[in-house]
Coordinates of C-alpha atoms and ligand atoms in Angstrom, one line a residue:
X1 CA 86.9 99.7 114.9
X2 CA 86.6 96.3 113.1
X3 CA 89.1 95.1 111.1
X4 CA 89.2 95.8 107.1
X5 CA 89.9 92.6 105.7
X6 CA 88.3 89.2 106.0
X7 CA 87.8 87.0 107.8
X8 CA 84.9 89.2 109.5
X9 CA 82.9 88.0 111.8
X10 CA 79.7 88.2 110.3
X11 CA 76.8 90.0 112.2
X12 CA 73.2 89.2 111.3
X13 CA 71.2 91.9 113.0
X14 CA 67.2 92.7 112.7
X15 CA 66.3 95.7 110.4
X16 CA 66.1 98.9 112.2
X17 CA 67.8 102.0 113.2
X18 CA 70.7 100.1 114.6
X19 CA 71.5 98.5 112.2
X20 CA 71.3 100.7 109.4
X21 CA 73.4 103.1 111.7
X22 CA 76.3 100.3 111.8
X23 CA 75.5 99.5 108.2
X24 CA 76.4 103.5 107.0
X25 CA 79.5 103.6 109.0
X26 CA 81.2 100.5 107.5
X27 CA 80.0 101.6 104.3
X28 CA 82.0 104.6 105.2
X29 CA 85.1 102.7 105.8
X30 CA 84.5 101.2 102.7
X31 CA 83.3 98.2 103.1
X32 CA 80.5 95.8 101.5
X33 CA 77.6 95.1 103.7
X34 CA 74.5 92.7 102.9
X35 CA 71.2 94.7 102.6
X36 CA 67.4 93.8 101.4
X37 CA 66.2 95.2 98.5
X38 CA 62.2 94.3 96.8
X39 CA 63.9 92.0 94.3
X40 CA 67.1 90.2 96.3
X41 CA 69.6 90.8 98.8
X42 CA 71.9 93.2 97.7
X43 CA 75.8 93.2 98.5
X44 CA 76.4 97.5 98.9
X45 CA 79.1 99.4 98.6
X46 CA 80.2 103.3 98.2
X47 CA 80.1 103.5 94.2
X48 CA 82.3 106.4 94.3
X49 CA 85.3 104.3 95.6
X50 CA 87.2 102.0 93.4
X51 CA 88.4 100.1 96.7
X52 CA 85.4 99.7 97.8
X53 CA 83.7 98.2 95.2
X54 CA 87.0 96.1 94.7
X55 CA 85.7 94.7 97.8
X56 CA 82.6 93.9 96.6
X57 CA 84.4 91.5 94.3
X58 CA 86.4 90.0 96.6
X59 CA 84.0 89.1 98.7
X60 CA 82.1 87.4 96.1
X61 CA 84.8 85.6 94.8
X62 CA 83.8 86.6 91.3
X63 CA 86.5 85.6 88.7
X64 CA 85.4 88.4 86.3
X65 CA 84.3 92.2 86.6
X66 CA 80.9 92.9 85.5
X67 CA 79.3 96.3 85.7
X68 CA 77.1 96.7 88.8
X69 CA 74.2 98.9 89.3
X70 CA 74.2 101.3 91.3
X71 CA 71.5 102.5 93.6
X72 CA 70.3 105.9 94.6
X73 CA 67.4 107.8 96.4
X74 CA 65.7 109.3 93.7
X75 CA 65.1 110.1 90.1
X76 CA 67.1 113.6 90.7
X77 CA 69.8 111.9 92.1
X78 CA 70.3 109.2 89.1
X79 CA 69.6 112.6 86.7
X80 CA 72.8 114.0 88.1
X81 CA 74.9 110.6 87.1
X82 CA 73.6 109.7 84.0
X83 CA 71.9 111.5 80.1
X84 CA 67.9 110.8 80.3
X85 CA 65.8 111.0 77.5
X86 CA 62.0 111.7 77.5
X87 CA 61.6 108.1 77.3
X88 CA 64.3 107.0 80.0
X89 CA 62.2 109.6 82.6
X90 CA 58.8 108.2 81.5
X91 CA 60.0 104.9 82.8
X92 CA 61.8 106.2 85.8
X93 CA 58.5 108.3 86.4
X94 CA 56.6 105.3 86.0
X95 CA 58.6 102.5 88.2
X96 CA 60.6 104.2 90.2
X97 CA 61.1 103.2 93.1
X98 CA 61.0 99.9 92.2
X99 CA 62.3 96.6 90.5
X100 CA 63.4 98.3 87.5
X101 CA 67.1 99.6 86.2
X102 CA 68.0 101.6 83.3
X103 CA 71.1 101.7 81.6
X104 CA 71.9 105.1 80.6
X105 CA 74.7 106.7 79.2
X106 CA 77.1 107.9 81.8
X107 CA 77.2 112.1 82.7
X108 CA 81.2 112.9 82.3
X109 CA 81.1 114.8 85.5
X110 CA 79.8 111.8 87.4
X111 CA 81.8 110.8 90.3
X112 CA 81.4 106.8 90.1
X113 CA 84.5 104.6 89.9
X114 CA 85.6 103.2 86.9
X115 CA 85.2 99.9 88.4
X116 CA 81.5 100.0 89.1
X117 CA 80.9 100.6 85.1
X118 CA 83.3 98.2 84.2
X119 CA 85.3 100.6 81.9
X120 CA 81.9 101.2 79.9
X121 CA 80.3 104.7 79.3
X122 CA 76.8 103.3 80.4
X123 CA 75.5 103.2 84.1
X124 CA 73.0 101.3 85.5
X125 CA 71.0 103.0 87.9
X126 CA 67.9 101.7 90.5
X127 CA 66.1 103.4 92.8
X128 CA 65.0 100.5 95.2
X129 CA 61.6 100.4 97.3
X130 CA 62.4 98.4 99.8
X131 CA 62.9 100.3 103.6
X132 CA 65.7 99.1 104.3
X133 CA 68.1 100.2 101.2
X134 CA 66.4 103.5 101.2
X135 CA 67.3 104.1 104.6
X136 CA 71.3 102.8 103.8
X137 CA 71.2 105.5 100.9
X138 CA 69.6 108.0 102.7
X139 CA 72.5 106.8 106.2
X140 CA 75.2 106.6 103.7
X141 CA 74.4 109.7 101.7
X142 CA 76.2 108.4 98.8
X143 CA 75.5 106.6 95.5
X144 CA 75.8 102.5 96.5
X145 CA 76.7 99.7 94.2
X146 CA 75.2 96.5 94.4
X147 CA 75.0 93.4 92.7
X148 CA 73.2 90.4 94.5
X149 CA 74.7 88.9 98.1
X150 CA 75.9 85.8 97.0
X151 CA 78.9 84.1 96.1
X152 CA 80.2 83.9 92.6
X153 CA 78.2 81.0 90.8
X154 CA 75.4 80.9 93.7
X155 CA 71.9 81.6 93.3
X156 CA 70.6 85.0 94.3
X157 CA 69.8 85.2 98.2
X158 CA 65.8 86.0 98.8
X159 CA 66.4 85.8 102.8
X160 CA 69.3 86.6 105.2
X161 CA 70.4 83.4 105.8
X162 CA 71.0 82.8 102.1
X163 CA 73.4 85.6 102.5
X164 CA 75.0 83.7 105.5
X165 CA 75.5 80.2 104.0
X166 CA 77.6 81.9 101.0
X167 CA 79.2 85.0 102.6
X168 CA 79.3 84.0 106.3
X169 CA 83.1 85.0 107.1
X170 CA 83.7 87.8 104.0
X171 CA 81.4 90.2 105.0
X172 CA 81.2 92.0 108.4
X173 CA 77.6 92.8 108.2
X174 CA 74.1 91.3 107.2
X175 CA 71.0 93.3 107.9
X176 CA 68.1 91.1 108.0
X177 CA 64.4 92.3 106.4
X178 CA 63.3 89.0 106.3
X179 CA 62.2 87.2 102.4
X180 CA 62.3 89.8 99.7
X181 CA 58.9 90.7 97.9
X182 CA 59.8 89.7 94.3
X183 CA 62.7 87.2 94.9
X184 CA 63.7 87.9 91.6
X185 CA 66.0 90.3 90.5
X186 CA 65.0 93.7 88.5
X187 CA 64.2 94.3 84.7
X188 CA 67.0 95.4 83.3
X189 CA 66.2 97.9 80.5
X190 CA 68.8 99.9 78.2
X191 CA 67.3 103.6 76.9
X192 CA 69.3 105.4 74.1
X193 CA 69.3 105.6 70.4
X194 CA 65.2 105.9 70.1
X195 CA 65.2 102.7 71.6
X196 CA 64.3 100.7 74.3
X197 CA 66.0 97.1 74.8
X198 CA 65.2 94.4 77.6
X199 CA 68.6 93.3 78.4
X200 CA 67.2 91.2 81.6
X201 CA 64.1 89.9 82.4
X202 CA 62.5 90.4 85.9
X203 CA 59.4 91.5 88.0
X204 CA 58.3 94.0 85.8
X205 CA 56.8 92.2 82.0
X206 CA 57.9 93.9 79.1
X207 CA 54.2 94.6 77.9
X208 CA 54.3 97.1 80.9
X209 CA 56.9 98.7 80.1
X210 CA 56.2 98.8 76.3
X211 CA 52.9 100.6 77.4
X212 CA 55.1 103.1 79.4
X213 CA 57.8 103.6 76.6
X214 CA 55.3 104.3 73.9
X215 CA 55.5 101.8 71.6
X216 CA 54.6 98.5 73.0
X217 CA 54.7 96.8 69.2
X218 CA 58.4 97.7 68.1
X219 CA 60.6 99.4 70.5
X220 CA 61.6 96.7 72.8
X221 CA 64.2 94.7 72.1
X222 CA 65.7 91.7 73.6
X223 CA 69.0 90.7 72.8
X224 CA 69.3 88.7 76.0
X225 CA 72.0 89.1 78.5
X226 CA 74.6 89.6 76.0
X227 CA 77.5 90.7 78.1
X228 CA 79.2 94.3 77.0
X229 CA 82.9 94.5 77.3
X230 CA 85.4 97.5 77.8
X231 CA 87.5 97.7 74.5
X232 CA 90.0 99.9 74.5
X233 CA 91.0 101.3 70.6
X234 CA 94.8 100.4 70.9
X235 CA 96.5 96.9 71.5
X236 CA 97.0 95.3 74.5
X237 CA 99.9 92.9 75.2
X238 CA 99.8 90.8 78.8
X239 CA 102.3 89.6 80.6
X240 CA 104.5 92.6 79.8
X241 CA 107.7 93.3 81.9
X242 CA 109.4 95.9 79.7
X243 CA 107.8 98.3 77.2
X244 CA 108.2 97.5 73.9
X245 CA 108.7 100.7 71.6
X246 CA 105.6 102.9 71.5
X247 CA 104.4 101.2 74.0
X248 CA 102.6 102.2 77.6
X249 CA 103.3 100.1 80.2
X250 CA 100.8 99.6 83.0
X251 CA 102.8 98.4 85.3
X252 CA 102.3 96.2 88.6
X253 CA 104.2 95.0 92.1
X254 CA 108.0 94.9 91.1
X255 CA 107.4 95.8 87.3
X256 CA 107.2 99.7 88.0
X257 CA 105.8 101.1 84.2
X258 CA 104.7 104.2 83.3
X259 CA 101.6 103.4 85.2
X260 CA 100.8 100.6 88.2
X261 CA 98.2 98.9 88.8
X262 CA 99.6 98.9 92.5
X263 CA 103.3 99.8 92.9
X264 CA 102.9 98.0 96.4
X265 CA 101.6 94.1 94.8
X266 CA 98.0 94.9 96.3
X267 CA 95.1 93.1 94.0
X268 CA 92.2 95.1 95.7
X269 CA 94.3 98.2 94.7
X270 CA 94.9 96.6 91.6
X271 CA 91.2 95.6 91.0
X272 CA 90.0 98.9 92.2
X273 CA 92.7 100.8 89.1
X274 CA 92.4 98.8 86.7
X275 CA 90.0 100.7 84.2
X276 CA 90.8 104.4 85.0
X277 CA 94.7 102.7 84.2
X278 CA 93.5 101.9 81.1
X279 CA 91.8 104.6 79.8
X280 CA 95.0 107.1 81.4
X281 CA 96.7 104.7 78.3
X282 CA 94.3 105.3 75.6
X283 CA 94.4 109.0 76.0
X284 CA 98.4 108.8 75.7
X285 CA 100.5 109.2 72.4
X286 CA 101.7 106.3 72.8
X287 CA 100.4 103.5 69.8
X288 CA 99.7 100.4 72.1
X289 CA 99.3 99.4 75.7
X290 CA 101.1 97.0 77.5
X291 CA 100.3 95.5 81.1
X292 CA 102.3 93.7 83.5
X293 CA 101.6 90.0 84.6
X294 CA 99.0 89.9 87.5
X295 CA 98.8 86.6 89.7
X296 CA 96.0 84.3 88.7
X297 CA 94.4 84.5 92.2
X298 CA 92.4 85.8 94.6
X299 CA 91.1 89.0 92.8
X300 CA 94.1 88.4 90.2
X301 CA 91.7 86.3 88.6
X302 CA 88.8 88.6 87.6
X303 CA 92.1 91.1 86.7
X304 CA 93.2 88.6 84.4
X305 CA 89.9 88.0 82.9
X306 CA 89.0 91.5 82.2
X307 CA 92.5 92.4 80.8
X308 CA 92.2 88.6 78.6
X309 CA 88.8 90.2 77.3
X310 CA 90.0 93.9 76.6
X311 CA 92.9 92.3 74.8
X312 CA 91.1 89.6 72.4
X313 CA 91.6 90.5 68.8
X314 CA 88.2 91.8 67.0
Ligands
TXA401 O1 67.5 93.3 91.6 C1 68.7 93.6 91.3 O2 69.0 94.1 90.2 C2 69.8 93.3 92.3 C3 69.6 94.2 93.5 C4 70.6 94.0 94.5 O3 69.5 95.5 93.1 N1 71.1 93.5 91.7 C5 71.6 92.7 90.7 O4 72.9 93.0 90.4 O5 71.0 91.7 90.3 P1 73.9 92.0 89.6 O6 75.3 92.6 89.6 O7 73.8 90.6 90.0 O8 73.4 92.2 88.1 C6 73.7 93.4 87.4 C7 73.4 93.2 85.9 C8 74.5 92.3 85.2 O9 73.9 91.4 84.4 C9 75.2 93.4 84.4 O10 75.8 92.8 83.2 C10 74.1 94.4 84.1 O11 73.4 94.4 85.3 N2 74.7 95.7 83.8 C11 75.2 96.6 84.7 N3 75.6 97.7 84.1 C12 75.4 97.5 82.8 C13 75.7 98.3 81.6 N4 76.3 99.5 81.7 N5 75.4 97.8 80.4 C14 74.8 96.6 80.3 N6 74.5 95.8 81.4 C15 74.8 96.3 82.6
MG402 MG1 73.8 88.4 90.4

């Protein structure tokens, strides 16, 4: 069995039964492995487990939580996580598999960690072309998260060895396809409300998918990457070791709550808690939320940034 937590010893082996054999079983002990997809190496995890994708993060060093999309083998699949329109299965029809995600409004039943959405009620959702992640999801047999392999602040990884030079140590597993066939990563396209909106640019140009969704005058947007951000309703105070008077504490470590993060101090428990924590406190009587100081490191850090944005006054 190889060990859980870093530093791994990071294995580079050649695409092919082997190694997507190796690659399913650590994904079944829940951890992140490196994987080719048509657009960029992708950094995979179970999207049904919190600590796994808290994993994800760790790895990559990212100092805040963005949603990741999450892969699956086909259109039925994706129909069973998230609400698709006529227009939303026109496109999926018409690209999938391929470089193109959707983001979708989230099916209550679906059984995705909170932390893959970031909190939101929107997925996004790929099915990917390339061999090699097909054969992971079909290995797997399970929904995978991925954002690109790279290290926070690093440019997207195109070949294996770009996945070495910035993960080499954090991950215990690279399977190598060789250069990716787009290099860039996928459209990114939002369907609801009647309306279509580019929210990323990538291999596939919005005139094709304006010719897919219709209308190729009006309906596509592009607001740019605007980021969304889990709100919750109530207010949030930080840095809280006591509950104030109609107040629910989410606690963490020593300060107990009504709630923890992680009673036992752990930041990839933590990490992995966070939003289903907070949404357990919007659905209580209680008028506002408190949360307990969180270390500023290590995964503390993208904690601390998510809980900084859910708290900012709007
Ligand atoms: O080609 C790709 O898309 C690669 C491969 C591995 O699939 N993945 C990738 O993931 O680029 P990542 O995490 O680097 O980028 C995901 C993007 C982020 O910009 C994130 O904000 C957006 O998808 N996103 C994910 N869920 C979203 C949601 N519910 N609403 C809006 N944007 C979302
Ligand atoms: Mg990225």
């Amino acid at each position: 069995m190889s060990p859980r937590n870093p530093p791994f010893q990071t294995e580079i082996r050649p695409y092919g039964k082997a190694a997507i054999a190796e690659a399913a079983r650590l994904i079944g002990a829940g951890l992140p492995v490196a994987v080719p997809t048509e657009t960029v190496y992708g950094l995979a995890a179970d999207a049904t487990s919190g600590e796994a994708v808290a994993r994800i993060y760790a790895a990559k060093g990212r100092p805040s939580f963005n949603p990741l999309i999450v892969h699956v083998r086909s259109l039925a699949e994706a129909e069973r996580i998230a609400e698709f329109d006529d227009r939303a299965r026109d496109l999926a029809a018409h690209f999938w598999p391929g470089p193109l995600t959707l983001v979708l409004p989230m099916k209550a039943g679906a059984r995705i960690a909170a932390l893959v959405t970031a909190g939101l009620s929107t997925i996004a959702l790929r099915v990917p072309a390339h061999p090699a992640m097909q054969a992971l999801l079909e290995a797997a047999a399970r929904p995978l998260a991925a954002p690109s392999a790279n290290a926070s602040g690093r440019i997207s990884p195109t070949r294996a060895e770009h996945v070495a030079a910035s993960l080499d140590g954090r991950i215990p597993l690279i399977v190598d396809g060789g250069p990716t066939a787009h290099g860039l990563e996928s459209t990114i396209v939002a369907v609801g409300d009647g309306k279509v909106r580019l929210l990323r640019p990538g291999p596939i140009a919005s005139a094709a998918l304006g010719a897919v969704a219709g209308d190729a005058t009006g309906t596509i947007e592009a607001p740019g990457q605007m980021a969304s951000h889990y709100a919750p309703t109530k207010t949030l105070r930080l840095g809280a070791t006591e509950a104030r008077e109609d107040e629910w504490l989410i606690g963490f470590g020593d300060v107990p709550g009504d709630s923890s993060l992680s009673a036992r101090g752990d930041l990839i428990e933590a990490a992995a808690s966070l939003f289903q924590r907070l949404h357990e406190a919007e659905a209580t009587d209680s008028a506002a939320i408190a949360v307990a100081p969180v270390p500023e490191q290590g995964l503390g850090t993208a904690i601390n940034d998510r809980l900084r944005r859910a708290a900012a006054p709007r």
